[in-house]
Amino acid sequence: MPFSDSVKYILLGTSVALLLVALGILTWQTFRYCKTRNTYTRQATVHSDVLYLDEKPRTAENYSAAPSSKVEEVSTEVLKLSRCLPQVPIASTDSSHTGEVEEQGSIKKVDGSLRFSVHYDQPQSRLGVTILQVKGLHCQTGGIQPFVKVRVMWAGSRRVKVADCKDEEGEGASPALWTVLQEWQTRIVKGICSPLFGEKFSCVLEQEKDMLQSINLRMEVWDFDKFSRNTLLGHVRAPLGHLNISDPLELHEDLQIPQKDLVGEVLLSLKFLPTSQRLEVGLLKVRTVLTNTGSDSALYARISVQCNHYKLGYQKTSAVSRDLVTIFNEVLMFSLPEFPMEQCKILVSVYETHTSWKSTKHLMGQLTVGKEKGSEDKHWTLMMRSVRQPVAKWHSLLI
C-alpha cells in the first residue's frame, strides 16, 4: 500500500526514537551491572582482609597509617552493607544474654495455687468439677487476666512404643496414650491476682469397669492477652483413681510447672529441594486413641513453617474421617528463603472436627520439627543428608 512522504517520515522518526530509547536502557543496565560488580569485588576484598588480618606479619605494626585507614574502610563498608541486609536476630555471645537463658531454664517454681472441688455421681456416672478460686498469682505492672482451662483426660488401654522416649534405665519406655474426653474454660477475670470463679462443669462418663481409675483432671491457669498469645502460668493434676470422690471433695493444690501429655503419634515425611529452595512436608498417618465420639468425627492438620524468626505461612490438609490410625498421605510444599537458614521450625497442629454439623475445631495435639542455632532435630539432619529424597519418621503428638 503506498504511503505519503509525511507518513513515511513519521514512521522513520518513531523508529529512530524507539532505537534511542532501547540504547539508553541498554547503557543504563550496563552501568548498573558494572557498579554492582565493583561493589561485590570490594565486599569480597574487605572480607578477605578481615579473615586474614591475624595472619599478617608483626612487622606491619610499625606502619600505623595503613592499618588505621584500613579499619575505617572496613567499618564504612560494614555500615553500608548492614543497611541492605534484613534485620535478622544474630546469636549473641554476650554474658547477659547467656545468663538470661540459663535463668529461664532454672525456673522450678510457679507462683499461685488452685482451689477446686470434685464429685462423681455413681448412679448417673456423672463427673462434676467446680473451679472455686485461684490464689497468689504474680501480679505484673499491667495487671493479669486469669482464666482456668479444665481437661478431662483418659489413658487409653493401648500403649505405644515411642522411639525417642526412654526410661531411667535407658530402655525404651511405653508411655500411655491420653485422650481428651471433655474440655471446659472459665470466664476471664480482669485485673485480679486472686480471682473467685465458682463455676461448675459436669459430664457423663462411660460405664466401663475401672474407667475412673484411668482419668486425670488437668487444670491449667492462663493469662489472657488480647493482642498476643495467652500465657500458661501453671497447672494442677488430679488423678481421680487415687481420690475418694463419692462425696464432694474440695482440694487446694499449688500450681506446678506445665508438662505436656502424649496424645498420639504422627508419621511425617520431609524432603528438601535445594535447587528450587523448597520444602515438602508430607502428613502420612496420625495414630490416636479412638473414643466413642461418633462416626462423623474427622481430623485435619494445620502445618506452618517459620525460618529465621519469619513466618512463611501455613497450609491445611483436608479433613479425614477419624480412625485408630488416620491415613492422610498429603504433601504440602513451602518456599524457603534464599539466605542461610540459621533457624527453621515446622509446627504441625492436629485438630478434631465434626462433618455432620458445623462445630468449632478442637485441638488434639502439636509437634515441632526443625533446627535451632545450636542444635537440630534428628529428622531434620536426616533430611539434609538425603536431599531430594523423602525421609519419614514417627513423632510424638503432645498437648
Short mmCIF file of C-alpha atoms in Angstrom, two decimals:
data_model
loop_
_atom_site.label_atom_id
_atom_site.label_comp_id
_atom_site.label_asym_id
_atom_site.label_seq_id
_atom_site.Cartn_x
_atom_site.Cartn_y
_atom_site.Cartn_z
CA MET A 1 0.00 0.00 0.00
CA PRO A 2 1.58 3.35 -0.98
CA PHE A 3 2.11 5.95 1.77
CA SER A 4 2.64 9.65 1.53
CA ASP A 5 6.03 11.14 2.38
CA SER A 6 4.75 12.66 5.63
CA VAL A 7 3.62 9.27 6.90
CA LYS A 8 6.95 7.71 5.95
CA TYR A 9 8.86 10.42 7.82
CA ILE A 10 6.66 9.95 10.89
CA LEU A 11 7.29 6.19 10.92
CA LEU A 12 11.02 6.74 10.41
CA GLY A 13 11.15 9.21 13.29
CA THR A 14 9.25 6.86 15.58
CA SER A 15 11.64 4.03 14.76
CA VAL A 16 14.67 6.20 15.46
CA ALA A 17 13.16 7.34 18.79
CA LEU A 18 12.49 3.74 19.88
CA LEU A 19 16.04 2.81 18.90
CA LEU A 20 17.45 5.63 21.02
CA VAL A 21 15.29 4.57 23.99
CA ALA A 22 16.48 0.96 23.69
CA LEU A 23 20.12 2.11 23.51
CA GLY A 24 19.59 4.26 26.58
CA ILE A 25 18.12 1.36 28.57
CA LEU A 26 20.99 -0.90 27.49
CA THR A 27 23.54 1.70 28.56
CA TRP A 28 21.84 2.14 31.96
CA GLN A 29 21.71 -1.60 32.61
CA THR A 30 25.39 -1.96 31.65
CA PHE A 31 26.30 0.85 34.03
CA ARG A 32 24.34 -0.76 36.90
CA TYR A 33 25.95 -4.14 36.24
CA CYS A 34 29.45 -2.71 36.34
CA LYS A 35 28.68 -0.76 39.51
CA THR A 36 27.21 -3.83 41.26
CA ARG A 37 30.17 -5.94 40.22
CA ASN A 38 32.60 -3.40 41.63
CA THR A 39 30.62 -3.36 44.90
CA TYR A 40 30.77 -7.17 45.21
CA THR A 41 34.51 -7.09 44.41
CA ARG A 42 35.15 -4.52 47.14
CA GLN A 43 32.99 -6.57 49.57
CA ALA A 44 34.98 -9.73 48.83
CA THR A 45 38.23 -7.82 49.31
CA VAL A 46 37.07 -6.46 52.66
CA HIS A 47 36.01 -9.92 53.92
CA SER A 48 39.32 -11.39 52.72
CA ASP A 49 41.30 -8.73 54.55
CA VAL A 50 39.27 -9.25 57.71
CA LEU A 51 39.68 -13.05 57.61
CA TYR A 52 43.43 -12.95 57.09
CA LEU A 53 44.15 -9.94 59.25
CA ASP A 54 45.57 -12.10 62.03
CA GLU A 55 47.94 -13.88 59.64
CA LYS A 56 49.77 -10.70 58.62
CA PRO A 57 53.35 -10.37 59.92
CA ARG A 58 54.09 -8.50 63.09
CA THR A 59 56.23 -6.01 61.20
CA ALA A 60 53.06 -4.39 59.92
CA GLU A 61 52.53 -2.89 63.37
CA ASN A 62 55.33 -0.40 62.65
CA TYR A 63 53.20 1.21 59.93
CA SER A 64 50.43 2.90 61.84
CA ALA A 65 48.88 4.84 58.96
CA ALA A 66 47.86 1.89 56.79
CA PRO A 67 46.04 -0.16 59.47
CA SER A 68 44.03 2.83 60.68
CA SER A 69 42.85 3.70 57.17
CA LYS A 70 42.01 0.03 56.56
CA VAL A 71 39.90 -0.15 59.73
CA GLU A 72 38.00 2.96 58.71
CA GLU A 73 37.37 1.49 55.26
CA VAL A 74 36.14 -1.80 56.72
CA SER A 75 33.80 -0.13 59.19
CA THR A 76 32.43 2.10 56.41
CA GLU A 77 31.77 -0.92 54.19
CA VAL A 78 30.12 -2.82 57.05
CA LEU A 79 27.86 0.14 57.77
CA LYS A 80 26.83 0.36 54.11
CA LEU A 81 26.23 -3.37 53.76
CA SER A 82 24.27 -3.60 57.01
CA ARG A 83 21.67 -1.21 55.63
CA CYS A 84 20.94 -3.60 52.78
CA LEU A 85 20.72 -6.76 54.87
CA PRO A 86 17.45 -7.92 56.51
CA GLN A 87 17.11 -7.37 60.24
CA VAL A 88 17.52 -10.97 61.39
CA PRO A 89 18.42 -11.59 65.04
CA ILE A 90 22.00 -12.82 65.40
CA ALA A 91 23.19 -15.25 68.04
CA SER A 92 24.75 -13.20 70.79
CA THR A 93 27.64 -14.33 72.91
CA ASP A 94 27.11 -11.62 75.49
CA SER A 95 27.23 -12.81 79.08
CA SER A 96 23.96 -11.10 80.00
CA HIS A 97 22.07 -12.94 77.22
CA THR A 98 23.53 -16.29 78.29
CA GLY A 99 22.61 -15.65 81.88
CA GLU A 100 19.05 -14.86 80.89
CA VAL A 101 18.71 -18.18 79.08
CA GLU A 102 20.16 -20.11 81.99
CA GLU A 103 17.87 -18.27 84.38
CA GLN A 104 14.80 -19.20 82.35
CA GLY A 105 15.87 -22.82 82.24
CA SER A 106 16.43 -22.94 86.00
CA ILE A 107 12.89 -21.85 86.96
CA LYS A 108 11.44 -24.64 89.08
CA LYS A 109 8.68 -22.88 90.99
CA VAL A 110 5.36 -21.42 89.89
CA ASP A 111 3.56 -18.85 91.99
CA GLY A 112 -0.05 -19.39 92.93
CA SER A 113 -2.46 -22.16 93.90
CA LEU A 114 -5.82 -23.51 92.77
CA ARG A 115 -8.83 -24.37 94.90
CA PHE A 116 -11.39 -26.70 93.35
CA SER A 117 -13.83 -29.49 94.19
CA VAL A 118 -14.59 -32.82 92.50
CA HIS A 119 -17.61 -35.11 92.80
CA TYR A 120 -18.59 -38.31 91.00
CA ASP A 121 -22.22 -39.43 90.99
CA GLN A 122 -22.01 -43.21 90.71
CA PRO A 123 -25.67 -43.96 89.79
CA GLN A 124 -25.69 -41.41 86.95
CA SER A 125 -21.98 -41.82 86.05
CA ARG A 126 -21.68 -38.03 86.12
CA LEU A 127 -18.44 -36.27 86.95
CA GLY A 128 -18.69 -32.75 88.38
CA VAL A 129 -15.81 -30.27 88.66
CA THR A 130 -16.10 -26.87 90.33
CA ILE A 131 -13.37 -24.24 89.96
CA LEU A 132 -13.54 -22.15 93.12
CA GLN A 133 -10.58 -19.77 93.31
CA VAL A 134 -7.04 -19.09 92.13
CA LYS A 135 -4.75 -17.59 94.79
CA GLY A 136 -1.34 -15.98 94.96
CA LEU A 137 -0.68 -15.24 91.30
CA HIS A 138 2.27 -12.99 90.49
CA CYS A 139 0.76 -9.62 89.57
CA GLN A 140 2.57 -7.67 86.88
CA THR A 141 2.56 -3.91 86.48
CA GLY A 142 -0.04 -4.01 83.73
CA GLY A 143 -2.20 -6.50 85.59
CA ILE A 144 -3.24 -10.00 84.57
CA GLN A 145 -6.45 -11.51 83.24
CA PRO A 146 -6.53 -15.11 84.51
CA PHE A 147 -8.83 -17.91 83.45
CA VAL A 148 -8.79 -21.68 84.01
CA LYS A 149 -8.94 -24.37 81.35
CA VAL A 150 -10.10 -27.81 82.52
CA ARG A 151 -9.40 -31.04 80.63
CA VAL A 152 -10.75 -34.49 81.50
CA MET A 153 -8.05 -36.84 80.20
CA TRP A 154 -8.34 -40.60 79.88
CA ALA A 155 -5.42 -43.00 79.46
CA GLY A 156 -6.35 -45.46 76.72
CA SER A 157 -5.76 -49.17 77.18
CA ARG A 158 -3.44 -49.23 74.19
CA ARG A 159 0.18 -48.30 74.70
CA VAL A 160 2.70 -47.42 72.03
CA LYS A 161 6.47 -47.57 71.94
CA VAL A 162 7.96 -44.21 71.13
CA ALA A 163 11.42 -44.43 69.58
CA ASP A 164 12.79 -41.30 71.24
CA CYS A 165 11.29 -41.99 74.68
CA LYS A 166 13.49 -43.84 77.15
CA ASP A 167 13.18 -44.60 80.80
CA GLU A 168 15.75 -44.05 83.54
CA GLU A 169 17.47 -47.35 82.86
CA GLY A 170 17.99 -46.45 79.18
CA GLU A 171 15.48 -48.93 77.78
CA GLY A 172 12.60 -47.93 75.54
CA ALA A 173 9.57 -46.90 77.59
CA SER A 174 5.92 -47.31 76.61
CA PRO A 175 4.02 -44.25 77.80
CA ALA A 176 0.25 -44.34 77.83
CA LEU A 177 -1.68 -42.58 75.12
CA TRP A 178 -4.01 -39.97 76.58
CA THR A 179 -7.12 -38.53 75.02
CA VAL A 180 -9.19 -35.51 76.00
CA LEU A 181 -12.76 -36.54 76.83
CA GLN A 182 -14.04 -33.10 77.80
CA GLU A 183 -12.63 -29.60 77.80
CA TRP A 184 -14.04 -26.53 79.55
CA GLN A 185 -12.95 -22.97 80.17
CA THR A 186 -13.95 -20.49 82.85
CA ARG A 187 -14.68 -16.84 82.28
CA ILE A 188 -11.87 -14.28 82.19
CA VAL A 189 -11.40 -12.16 85.32
CA LYS A 190 -9.61 -8.87 84.66
CA GLY A 191 -7.04 -7.27 86.93
CA ILE A 192 -7.35 -9.60 89.95
CA CYS A 193 -4.48 -11.73 91.26
CA SER A 194 -6.72 -13.98 93.42
CA PRO A 195 -9.93 -14.28 91.41
CA LEU A 196 -13.06 -16.10 92.52
CA PHE A 197 -14.77 -18.23 89.86
CA GLY A 198 -17.33 -20.60 91.39
CA GLU A 199 -18.07 -22.21 88.01
CA LYS A 200 -19.23 -25.82 87.82
CA PHE A 201 -18.81 -28.22 84.90
CA SER A 202 -20.10 -31.75 84.50
CA CYS A 203 -20.06 -34.59 82.01
CA VAL A 204 -21.27 -38.18 81.79
CA LEU A 205 -18.58 -40.85 81.72
CA GLU A 206 -18.90 -44.22 80.08
CA GLN A 207 -19.94 -47.03 82.41
CA GLU A 208 -16.86 -49.16 81.92
CA LYS A 209 -15.03 -51.10 84.57
CA ASP A 210 -12.17 -49.18 86.20
CA MET A 211 -12.55 -46.27 83.77
CA LEU A 212 -12.42 -43.78 86.63
CA GLN A 213 -9.01 -45.20 87.62
CA SER A 214 -7.55 -44.03 84.30
CA ILE A 215 -8.91 -40.47 84.35
CA ASN A 216 -6.89 -37.41 85.30
CA LEU A 217 -8.07 -33.86 85.72
CA ARG A 218 -5.69 -31.34 84.19
CA MET A 219 -6.47 -27.76 85.19
CA GLU A 220 -4.39 -25.01 83.60
CA VAL A 221 -4.25 -21.38 84.74
CA TRP A 222 -3.77 -18.98 81.82
CA ASP A 223 -3.18 -15.25 81.49
CA PHE A 224 -5.35 -13.85 78.70
CA ASP A 225 -3.77 -11.44 76.23
CA LYS A 226 -5.99 -9.75 73.67
CA PHE A 227 -3.18 -8.67 71.34
CA SER A 228 -0.82 -11.63 71.64
CA ARG A 229 -0.72 -15.26 72.71
CA ASN A 230 -2.10 -16.35 76.06
CA THR A 231 0.50 -17.24 78.68
CA LEU A 232 0.34 -20.52 80.62
CA LEU A 233 1.07 -19.76 84.29
CA GLY A 234 0.90 -23.29 85.70
CA HIS A 235 -1.29 -26.33 86.08
CA VAL A 236 -2.65 -28.83 88.59
CA ARG A 237 -3.19 -32.55 88.04
CA ALA A 238 -5.69 -34.61 89.99
CA PRO A 239 -5.69 -38.40 89.40
CA LEU A 240 -9.27 -39.43 90.16
CA GLY A 241 -8.27 -43.05 90.77
CA HIS A 242 -6.44 -42.02 93.96
CA LEU A 243 -9.25 -39.84 95.34
CA ASN A 244 -12.47 -40.67 97.15
CA ILE A 245 -14.92 -38.50 95.24
CA SER A 246 -18.15 -40.34 96.01
CA ASP A 247 -18.92 -37.22 98.07
CA PRO A 248 -17.90 -33.67 97.05
CA LEU A 249 -14.17 -33.33 97.79
CA GLU A 250 -12.55 -29.88 97.98
CA LEU A 251 -8.83 -29.63 97.25
CA HIS A 252 -6.29 -26.81 97.40
CA GLU A 253 -3.17 -27.52 95.31
CA ASP A 254 -0.14 -25.44 94.36
CA LEU A 255 0.47 -24.72 90.70
CA GLN A 256 3.16 -26.84 89.09
CA ILE A 257 5.44 -26.36 86.10
CA PRO A 258 3.44 -27.18 82.94
CA GLN A 259 4.18 -30.55 81.36
CA LYS A 260 2.73 -31.97 78.16
CA ASP A 261 0.97 -35.31 77.71
CA LEU A 262 1.33 -37.82 74.89
CA VAL A 263 -1.92 -37.98 72.91
CA GLY A 264 -0.75 -39.73 69.74
CA GLU A 265 1.89 -40.18 67.07
CA VAL A 266 2.31 -38.63 63.63
CA LEU A 267 4.17 -40.15 60.68
CA LEU A 268 5.78 -37.15 58.99
CA SER A 269 7.76 -37.04 55.75
CA LEU A 270 10.27 -34.28 54.89
CA LYS A 271 12.04 -33.56 51.60
CA PHE A 272 14.33 -30.63 50.79
CA LEU A 273 14.80 -29.39 47.21
CA PRO A 274 17.93 -27.19 47.18
CA THR A 275 17.69 -26.04 43.56
CA SER A 276 14.19 -24.58 43.84
CA GLN A 277 14.73 -23.84 47.57
CA ARG A 278 11.56 -25.64 48.59
CA LEU A 279 10.49 -27.86 51.46
CA GLU A 280 7.96 -30.65 51.08
CA VAL A 281 6.13 -31.68 54.25
CA GLY A 282 4.10 -34.86 53.95
CA LEU A 283 1.50 -35.85 56.53
CA LEU A 284 1.13 -39.61 56.16
CA LYS A 285 -0.57 -41.08 59.24
CA VAL A 286 -1.90 -39.99 62.63
CA ARG A 287 -2.31 -42.54 65.44
CA THR A 288 -4.59 -41.63 68.35
CA VAL A 289 -6.84 -43.27 70.92
CA LEU A 290 -10.26 -43.86 69.39
CA THR A 291 -13.18 -42.99 71.65
CA ASN A 292 -16.92 -43.21 71.11
CA THR A 293 -17.18 -39.68 69.74
CA GLY A 294 -19.36 -40.63 66.78
CA SER A 295 -18.76 -41.66 63.20
CA ASP A 296 -18.81 -38.04 62.00
CA SER A 297 -15.57 -37.19 63.82
CA ALA A 298 -12.79 -36.11 61.45
CA LEU A 299 -9.20 -34.92 61.72
CA TYR A 300 -7.25 -32.31 59.80
CA ALA A 301 -3.82 -30.75 60.27
CA ARG A 302 -2.51 -27.20 60.08
CA ILE A 303 1.18 -27.03 59.12
CA SER A 304 3.16 -23.80 59.43
CA VAL A 305 6.83 -23.07 58.69
CA GLN A 306 8.99 -20.41 60.32
CA CYS A 307 12.56 -19.66 59.19
CA ASN A 308 14.97 -17.16 60.75
CA HIS A 309 12.14 -15.94 63.00
CA TYR A 310 9.97 -15.07 59.98
CA LYS A 311 6.67 -16.86 59.35
CA LEU A 312 6.48 -18.27 55.84
CA GLY A 313 2.77 -19.07 56.03
CA TYR A 314 0.66 -22.13 56.76
CA GLN A 315 -1.40 -24.70 54.89
CA LYS A 316 -4.22 -27.05 55.89
CA THR A 317 -4.87 -30.61 54.91
CA SER A 318 -8.28 -31.97 54.03
CA ALA A 319 -10.49 -33.42 56.77
CA VAL A 320 -10.27 -37.22 57.01
CA SER A 321 -12.63 -39.47 58.94
CA ARG A 322 -11.06 -40.31 62.30
CA ASP A 323 -9.88 -43.83 62.98
CA LEU A 324 -7.39 -45.57 65.24
CA VAL A 325 -4.81 -44.82 62.53
CA THR A 326 -6.00 -41.96 60.33
CA ILE A 327 -4.36 -42.02 56.89
CA PHE A 328 -3.79 -38.68 55.11
CA ASN A 329 -0.98 -39.19 52.53
CA GLU A 330 -0.93 -35.48 51.67
CA VAL A 331 2.13 -33.44 50.72
CA LEU A 332 2.33 -29.67 51.26
CA MET A 333 5.04 -27.52 49.68
CA PHE A 334 6.65 -24.41 51.19
CA SER A 335 9.09 -21.97 49.56
CA LEU A 336 12.14 -21.29 51.73
CA PRO A 337 14.20 -18.07 51.77
CA GLU A 338 17.43 -17.91 49.81
CA PHE A 339 19.56 -16.65 52.69
CA PRO A 340 21.14 -19.22 55.04
CA MET A 341 18.66 -20.91 57.38
CA GLU A 342 20.03 -20.45 60.89
CA GLN A 343 16.70 -21.41 62.44
CA CYS A 344 13.78 -23.24 60.90
CA LYS A 345 10.75 -24.73 62.64
CA ILE A 346 7.87 -26.82 61.31
CA LEU A 347 4.78 -26.77 63.54
CA VAL A 348 2.10 -29.43 62.95
CA SER A 349 -1.22 -28.93 64.77
CA VAL A 350 -3.85 -31.68 64.59
CA TYR A 351 -7.49 -30.66 65.07
CA GLU A 352 -10.68 -32.64 65.51
CA THR A 353 -13.93 -31.53 63.95
CA HIS A 354 -17.33 -32.94 63.00
CA THR A 355 -18.59 -33.25 59.45
CA SER A 356 -22.32 -33.71 60.10
CA TRP A 357 -22.84 -30.32 61.73
CA LYS A 358 -20.98 -27.05 61.96
CA SER A 359 -18.83 -27.26 65.08
CA THR A 360 -15.81 -25.50 66.45
CA LYS A 361 -12.42 -27.10 65.97
CA HIS A 362 -10.78 -28.90 68.88
CA LEU A 363 -7.01 -29.01 69.19
CA MET A 364 -5.82 -32.58 69.75
CA GLY A 365 -2.07 -32.02 69.89
CA GLN A 366 1.01 -30.44 68.34
CA LEU A 367 4.54 -31.38 67.33
CA THR A 368 7.60 -29.39 66.29
CA VAL A 369 10.41 -30.38 63.94
CA GLY A 370 13.35 -28.25 62.82
CA LYS A 371 16.70 -26.79 63.73
CA GLU A 372 17.95 -24.12 66.05
CA LYS A 373 21.20 -22.17 66.02
CA GLY A 374 22.87 -24.57 68.44
CA SER A 375 21.15 -27.86 67.64
CA GLU A 376 18.81 -29.52 65.19
CA ASP A 377 16.26 -32.30 65.21
CA LYS A 378 17.33 -35.79 64.13
CA HIS A 379 14.67 -35.85 61.41
CA TRP A 380 15.94 -32.53 60.05
CA THR A 381 19.51 -33.89 59.96
CA LEU A 382 18.39 -36.97 58.01
CA MET A 383 16.52 -34.75 55.56
CA MET A 384 19.57 -32.56 54.89
CA ARG A 385 21.72 -35.66 54.34
CA SER A 386 19.23 -37.09 51.84
CA VAL A 387 18.36 -34.12 49.66
CA ARG A 388 15.68 -34.64 47.02
CA GLN A 389 14.62 -37.83 48.81
CA PRO A 390 11.66 -38.03 51.23
CA VAL A 391 12.53 -39.11 54.77
CA ALA A 392 9.68 -40.37 57.00
CA LYS A 393 9.74 -40.62 60.78
CA TRP A 394 7.26 -41.02 63.64
CA HIS A 395 6.88 -38.06 66.02
CA SER A 396 5.09 -37.73 69.35
CA LEU A 397 1.90 -35.67 69.36
CA LEU A 398 1.73 -33.68 72.59
CA ILE A 399 -0.74 -31.39 74.31
#
